[in-house]
PDB file of C-alpha atoms in Angstrom:
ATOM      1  CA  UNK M1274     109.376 128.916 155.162  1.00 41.00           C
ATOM      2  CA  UNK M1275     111.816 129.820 152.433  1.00 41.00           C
ATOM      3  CA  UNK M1276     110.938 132.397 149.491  1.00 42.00           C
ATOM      4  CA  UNK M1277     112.372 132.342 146.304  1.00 38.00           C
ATOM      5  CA  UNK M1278     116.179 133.389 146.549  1.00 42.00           C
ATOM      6  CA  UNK M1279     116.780 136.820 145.135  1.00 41.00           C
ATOM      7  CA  UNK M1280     117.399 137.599 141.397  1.00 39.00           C
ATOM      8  CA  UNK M1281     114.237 135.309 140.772  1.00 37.00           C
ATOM      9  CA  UNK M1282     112.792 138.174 138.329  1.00 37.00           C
ATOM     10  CA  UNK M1283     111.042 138.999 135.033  1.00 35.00           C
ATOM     11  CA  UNK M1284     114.633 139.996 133.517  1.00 38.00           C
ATOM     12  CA  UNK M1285     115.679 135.837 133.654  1.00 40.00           C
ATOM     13  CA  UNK M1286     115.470 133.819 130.718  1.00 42.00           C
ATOM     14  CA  UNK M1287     112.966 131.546 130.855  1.00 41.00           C
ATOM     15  CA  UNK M1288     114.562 128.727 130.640  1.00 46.00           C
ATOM     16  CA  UNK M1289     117.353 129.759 133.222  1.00 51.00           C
ATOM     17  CA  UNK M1290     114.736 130.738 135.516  1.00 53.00           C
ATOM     18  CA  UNK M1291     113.600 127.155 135.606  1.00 54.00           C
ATOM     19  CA  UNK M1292     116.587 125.347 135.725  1.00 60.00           C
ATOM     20  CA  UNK M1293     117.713 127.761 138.938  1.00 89.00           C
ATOM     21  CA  UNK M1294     115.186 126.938 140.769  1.00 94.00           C
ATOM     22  CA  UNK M1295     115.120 123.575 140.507  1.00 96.00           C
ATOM     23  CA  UNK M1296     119.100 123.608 141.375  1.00 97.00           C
ATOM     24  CA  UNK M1297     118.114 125.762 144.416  1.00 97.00           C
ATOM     25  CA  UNK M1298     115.152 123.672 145.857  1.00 98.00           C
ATOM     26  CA  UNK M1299     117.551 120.562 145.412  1.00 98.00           C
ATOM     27  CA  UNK M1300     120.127 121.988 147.228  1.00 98.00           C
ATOM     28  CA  UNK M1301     117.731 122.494 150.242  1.00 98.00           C
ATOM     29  CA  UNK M1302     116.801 119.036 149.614  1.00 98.00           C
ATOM     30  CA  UNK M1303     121.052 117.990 149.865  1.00 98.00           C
ATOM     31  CA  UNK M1304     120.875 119.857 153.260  1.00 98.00           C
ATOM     32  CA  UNK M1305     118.381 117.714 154.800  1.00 98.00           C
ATOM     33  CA  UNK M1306     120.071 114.557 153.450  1.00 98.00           C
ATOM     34  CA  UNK M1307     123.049 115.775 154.997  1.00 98.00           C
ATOM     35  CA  UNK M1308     120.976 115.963 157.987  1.00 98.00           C
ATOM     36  CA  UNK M1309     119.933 112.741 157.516  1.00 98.00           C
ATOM     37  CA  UNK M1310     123.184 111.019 157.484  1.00 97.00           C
ATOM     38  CA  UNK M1311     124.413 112.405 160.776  1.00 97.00           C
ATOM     39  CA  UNK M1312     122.145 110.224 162.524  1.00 96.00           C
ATOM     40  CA  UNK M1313     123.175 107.329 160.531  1.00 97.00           C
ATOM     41  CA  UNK M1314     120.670 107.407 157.979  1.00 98.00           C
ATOM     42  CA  UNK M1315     121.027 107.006 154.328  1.00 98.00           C
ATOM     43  CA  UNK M1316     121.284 110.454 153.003  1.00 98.00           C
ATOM     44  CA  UNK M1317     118.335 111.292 151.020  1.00 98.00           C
ATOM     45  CA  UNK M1318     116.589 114.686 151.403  1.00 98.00           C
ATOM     46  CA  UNK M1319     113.477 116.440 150.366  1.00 98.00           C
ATOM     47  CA  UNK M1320     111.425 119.223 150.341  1.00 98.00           C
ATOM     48  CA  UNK M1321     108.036 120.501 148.739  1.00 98.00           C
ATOM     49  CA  UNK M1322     107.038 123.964 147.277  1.00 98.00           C
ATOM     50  CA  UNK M1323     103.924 125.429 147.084  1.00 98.00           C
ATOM     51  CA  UNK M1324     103.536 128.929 145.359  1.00 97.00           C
ATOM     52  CA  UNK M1325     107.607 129.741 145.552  1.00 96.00           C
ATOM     53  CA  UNK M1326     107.632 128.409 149.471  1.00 98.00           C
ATOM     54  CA  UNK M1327     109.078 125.582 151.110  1.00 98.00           C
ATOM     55  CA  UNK M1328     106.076 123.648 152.653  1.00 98.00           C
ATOM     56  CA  UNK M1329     107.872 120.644 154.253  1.00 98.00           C
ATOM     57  CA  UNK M1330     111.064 119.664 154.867  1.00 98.00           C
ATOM     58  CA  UNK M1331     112.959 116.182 155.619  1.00 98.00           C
ATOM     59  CA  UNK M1332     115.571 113.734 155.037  1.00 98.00           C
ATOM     60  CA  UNK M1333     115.175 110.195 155.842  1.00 98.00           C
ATOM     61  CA  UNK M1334     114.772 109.001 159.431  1.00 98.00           C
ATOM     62  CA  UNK M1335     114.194 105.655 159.283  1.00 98.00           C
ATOM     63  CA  UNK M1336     117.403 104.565 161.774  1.00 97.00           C
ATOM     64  CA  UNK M1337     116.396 107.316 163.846  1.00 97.00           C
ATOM     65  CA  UNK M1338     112.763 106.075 164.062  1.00 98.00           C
ATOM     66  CA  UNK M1339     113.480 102.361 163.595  1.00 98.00           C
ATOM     67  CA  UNK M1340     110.610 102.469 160.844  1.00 98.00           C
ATOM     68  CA  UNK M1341     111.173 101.309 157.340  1.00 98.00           C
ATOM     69  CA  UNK M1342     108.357 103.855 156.280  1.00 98.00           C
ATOM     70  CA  UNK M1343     110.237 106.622 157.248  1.00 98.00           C
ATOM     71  CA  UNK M1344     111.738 107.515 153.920  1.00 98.00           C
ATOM     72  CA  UNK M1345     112.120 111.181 153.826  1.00 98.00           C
ATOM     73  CA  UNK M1346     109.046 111.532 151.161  1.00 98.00           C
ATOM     74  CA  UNK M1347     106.714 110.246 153.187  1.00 98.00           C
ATOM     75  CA  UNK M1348     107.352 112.185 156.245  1.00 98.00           C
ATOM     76  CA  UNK M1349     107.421 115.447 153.941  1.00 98.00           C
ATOM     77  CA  UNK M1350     104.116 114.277 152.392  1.00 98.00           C
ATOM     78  CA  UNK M1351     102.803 114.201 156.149  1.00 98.00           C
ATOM     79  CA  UNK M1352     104.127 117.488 156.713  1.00 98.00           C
ATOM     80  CA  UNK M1353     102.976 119.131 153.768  1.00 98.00           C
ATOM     81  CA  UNK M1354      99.320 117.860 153.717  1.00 98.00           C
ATOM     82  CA  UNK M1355      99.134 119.023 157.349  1.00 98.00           C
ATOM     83  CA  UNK M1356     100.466 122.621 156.300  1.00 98.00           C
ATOM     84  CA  UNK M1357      97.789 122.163 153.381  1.00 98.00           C
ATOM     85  CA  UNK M1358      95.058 121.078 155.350  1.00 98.00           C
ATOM     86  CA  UNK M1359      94.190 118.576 152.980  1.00 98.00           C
ATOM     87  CA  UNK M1360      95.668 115.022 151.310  1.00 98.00           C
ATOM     88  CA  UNK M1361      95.435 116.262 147.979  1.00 98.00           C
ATOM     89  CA  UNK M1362      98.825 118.153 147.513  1.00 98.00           C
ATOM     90  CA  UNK M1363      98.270 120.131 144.248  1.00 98.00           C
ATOM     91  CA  UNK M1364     100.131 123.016 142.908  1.00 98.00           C
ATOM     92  CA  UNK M1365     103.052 121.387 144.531  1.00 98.00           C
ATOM     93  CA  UNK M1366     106.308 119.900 143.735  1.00 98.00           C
ATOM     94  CA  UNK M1367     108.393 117.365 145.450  1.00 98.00           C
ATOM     95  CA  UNK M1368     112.583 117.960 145.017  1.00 98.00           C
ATOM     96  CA  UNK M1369     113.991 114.719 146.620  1.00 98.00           C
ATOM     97  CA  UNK M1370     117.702 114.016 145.986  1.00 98.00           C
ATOM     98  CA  UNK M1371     117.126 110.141 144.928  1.00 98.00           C
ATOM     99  CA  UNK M1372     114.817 109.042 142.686  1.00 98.00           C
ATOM    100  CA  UNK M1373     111.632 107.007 144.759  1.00 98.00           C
ATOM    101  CA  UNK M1374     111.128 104.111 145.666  1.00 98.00           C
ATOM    102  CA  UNK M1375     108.088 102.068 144.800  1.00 98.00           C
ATOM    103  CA  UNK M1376     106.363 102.904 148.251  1.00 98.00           C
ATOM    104  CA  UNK M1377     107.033 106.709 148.062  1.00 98.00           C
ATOM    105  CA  UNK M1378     106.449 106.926 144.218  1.00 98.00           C
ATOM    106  CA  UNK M1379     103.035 105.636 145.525  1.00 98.00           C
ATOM    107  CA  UNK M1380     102.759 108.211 148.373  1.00 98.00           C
ATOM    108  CA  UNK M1381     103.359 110.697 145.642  1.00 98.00           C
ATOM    109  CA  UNK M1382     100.620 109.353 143.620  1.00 98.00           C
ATOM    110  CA  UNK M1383      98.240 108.981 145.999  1.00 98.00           C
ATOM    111  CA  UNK M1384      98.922 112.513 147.361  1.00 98.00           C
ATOM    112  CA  UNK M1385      98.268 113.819 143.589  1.00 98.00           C
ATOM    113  CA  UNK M1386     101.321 115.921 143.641  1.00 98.00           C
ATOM    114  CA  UNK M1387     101.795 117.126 139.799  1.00 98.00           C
ATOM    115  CA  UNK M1388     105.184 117.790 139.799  1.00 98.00           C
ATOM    116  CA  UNK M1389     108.352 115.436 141.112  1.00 98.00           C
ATOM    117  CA  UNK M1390     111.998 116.389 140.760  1.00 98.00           C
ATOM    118  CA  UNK M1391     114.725 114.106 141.583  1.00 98.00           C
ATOM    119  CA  UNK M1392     118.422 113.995 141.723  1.00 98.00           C
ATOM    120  CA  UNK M1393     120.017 110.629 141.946  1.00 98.00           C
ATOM    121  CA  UNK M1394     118.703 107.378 139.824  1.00 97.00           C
ATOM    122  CA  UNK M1395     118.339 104.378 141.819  1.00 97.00           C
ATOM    123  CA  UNK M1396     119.243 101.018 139.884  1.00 96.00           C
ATOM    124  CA  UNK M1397     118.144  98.899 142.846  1.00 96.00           C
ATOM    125  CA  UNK M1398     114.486 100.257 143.584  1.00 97.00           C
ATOM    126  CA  UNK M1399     113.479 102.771 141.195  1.00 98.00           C
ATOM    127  CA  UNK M1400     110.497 103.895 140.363  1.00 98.00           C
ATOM    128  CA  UNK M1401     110.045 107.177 139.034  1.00 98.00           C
ATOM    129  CA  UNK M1402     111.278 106.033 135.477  1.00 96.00           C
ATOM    130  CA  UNK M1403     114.672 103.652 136.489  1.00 96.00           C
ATOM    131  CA  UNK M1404     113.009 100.083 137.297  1.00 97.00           C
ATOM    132  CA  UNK M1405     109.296 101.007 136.878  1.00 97.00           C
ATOM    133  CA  UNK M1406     107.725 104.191 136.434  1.00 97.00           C
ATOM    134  CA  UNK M1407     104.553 103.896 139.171  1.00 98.00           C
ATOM    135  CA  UNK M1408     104.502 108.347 138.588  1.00 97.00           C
ATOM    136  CA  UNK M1409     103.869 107.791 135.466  1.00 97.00           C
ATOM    137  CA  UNK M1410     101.728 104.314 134.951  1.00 96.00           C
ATOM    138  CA  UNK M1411      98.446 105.491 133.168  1.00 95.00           C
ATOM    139  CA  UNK M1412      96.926 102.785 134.648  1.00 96.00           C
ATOM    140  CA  UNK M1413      96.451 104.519 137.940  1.00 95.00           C
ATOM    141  CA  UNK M1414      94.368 107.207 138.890  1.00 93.00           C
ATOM    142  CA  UNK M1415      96.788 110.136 138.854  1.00 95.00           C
ATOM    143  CA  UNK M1416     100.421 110.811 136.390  1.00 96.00           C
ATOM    144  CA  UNK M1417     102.417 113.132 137.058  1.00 97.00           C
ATOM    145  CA  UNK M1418     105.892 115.473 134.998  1.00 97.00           C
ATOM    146  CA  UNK M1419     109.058 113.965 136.173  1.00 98.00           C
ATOM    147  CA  UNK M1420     112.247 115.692 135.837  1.00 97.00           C
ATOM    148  CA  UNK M1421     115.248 113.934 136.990  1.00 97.00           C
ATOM    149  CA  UNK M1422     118.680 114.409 137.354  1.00 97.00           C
ATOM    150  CA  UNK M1423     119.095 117.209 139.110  1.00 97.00           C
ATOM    151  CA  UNK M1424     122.114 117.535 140.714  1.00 97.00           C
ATOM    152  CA  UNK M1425     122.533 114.299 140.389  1.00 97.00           C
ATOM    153  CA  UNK M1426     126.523 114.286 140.838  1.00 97.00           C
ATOM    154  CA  UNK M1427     126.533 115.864 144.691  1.00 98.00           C
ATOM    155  CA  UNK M1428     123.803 113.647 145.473  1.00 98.00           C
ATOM    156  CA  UNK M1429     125.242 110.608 144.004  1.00 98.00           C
ATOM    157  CA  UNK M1430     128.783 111.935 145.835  1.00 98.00           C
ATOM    158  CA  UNK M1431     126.684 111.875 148.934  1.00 98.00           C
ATOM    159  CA  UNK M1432     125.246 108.412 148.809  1.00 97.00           C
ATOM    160  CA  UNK M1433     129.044 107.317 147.717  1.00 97.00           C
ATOM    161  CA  UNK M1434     130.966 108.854 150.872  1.00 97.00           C
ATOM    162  CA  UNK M1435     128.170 108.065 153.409  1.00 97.00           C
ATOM    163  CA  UNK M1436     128.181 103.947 152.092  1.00 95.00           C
ATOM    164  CA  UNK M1437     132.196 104.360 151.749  1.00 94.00           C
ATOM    165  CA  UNK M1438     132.379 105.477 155.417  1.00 93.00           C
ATOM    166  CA  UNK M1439     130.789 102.456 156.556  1.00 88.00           C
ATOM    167  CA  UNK M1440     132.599  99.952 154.826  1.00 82.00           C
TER     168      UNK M1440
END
């Protein structure tokens, strides 16, 4: 799994410290949507921490799987609550490099994960905050902190080249 990179010390300003690492779990997430797109899926990547580690890692295989629930969320959520031993994924956060969609903003939910950061918006389906906001609906049984728009540029110049490509 993959540690904090080095530098990650007492000496960084707060502030820095958090923004870093949430810049350097996205880029692992950009990796995996890379991955992603060479087998002609839509680039979107994720991962999850727990405790500084890199718990599960996967970009989006629906094409590869002919499954439309293969969104790369869900199959990190699998991955991660097997590595946990348990549904309930607390203490963890999800980086994914486009905001959710309504089915894997309810994975996330239902998986209680506390923390979701997320690159890209996504005008068309949304909903971590751009059409709805299911991570956040107090009506349901778990919220969660959002932070979005992180590195949102290389993974909207991602989604751009890989829909430009097939045009």
């Amino acid at each position: 799994m993959v540690p904090f990179p080095p530098g990650f010390g007492h000496d960084a300003a707060m502030s820095e410290l958090h923004f870093s690492r949430h810049e350097y779990y996205m880029r692992l997430a950009l990796r995996e949507a890379e991955r992603a797109a060479t087998h002609g899926d839509v680039p979107v990547g994720c991962v999850i921490v727990l405790d500084g580690e890199v718990i599960a890692a996967a970009g989006n295989e629906r094409e590869l799987r002919n499954s439309p629930l293969a969104h790369a969320e869900m199959i990190a959520i699998e991955q991660a609550a097997r590595h946990m031993g348990s549904w309930r994924l607390l203490n963890t956060v999800l980086y994914v490099t486009m905001e959710p969609c309504p089915m894997c903003a309810g994975g996330i939910v239902q998986a209680r994960i506390p923390h979701l950061v997320w690159g890209a918006p996504d005008e068309k389906a949304g909903a971590a905050g751009t059409l709805y906001n299911v991570c956040q609906d107090e009506r349901l049984n778990h919220c969660l902190e959002i932070t979005s728009g992180v590195l949102a540029d290389e993974s909207v110049a991602l989604l751009r080249d890989f829909f430009q490509a097939r045009r």
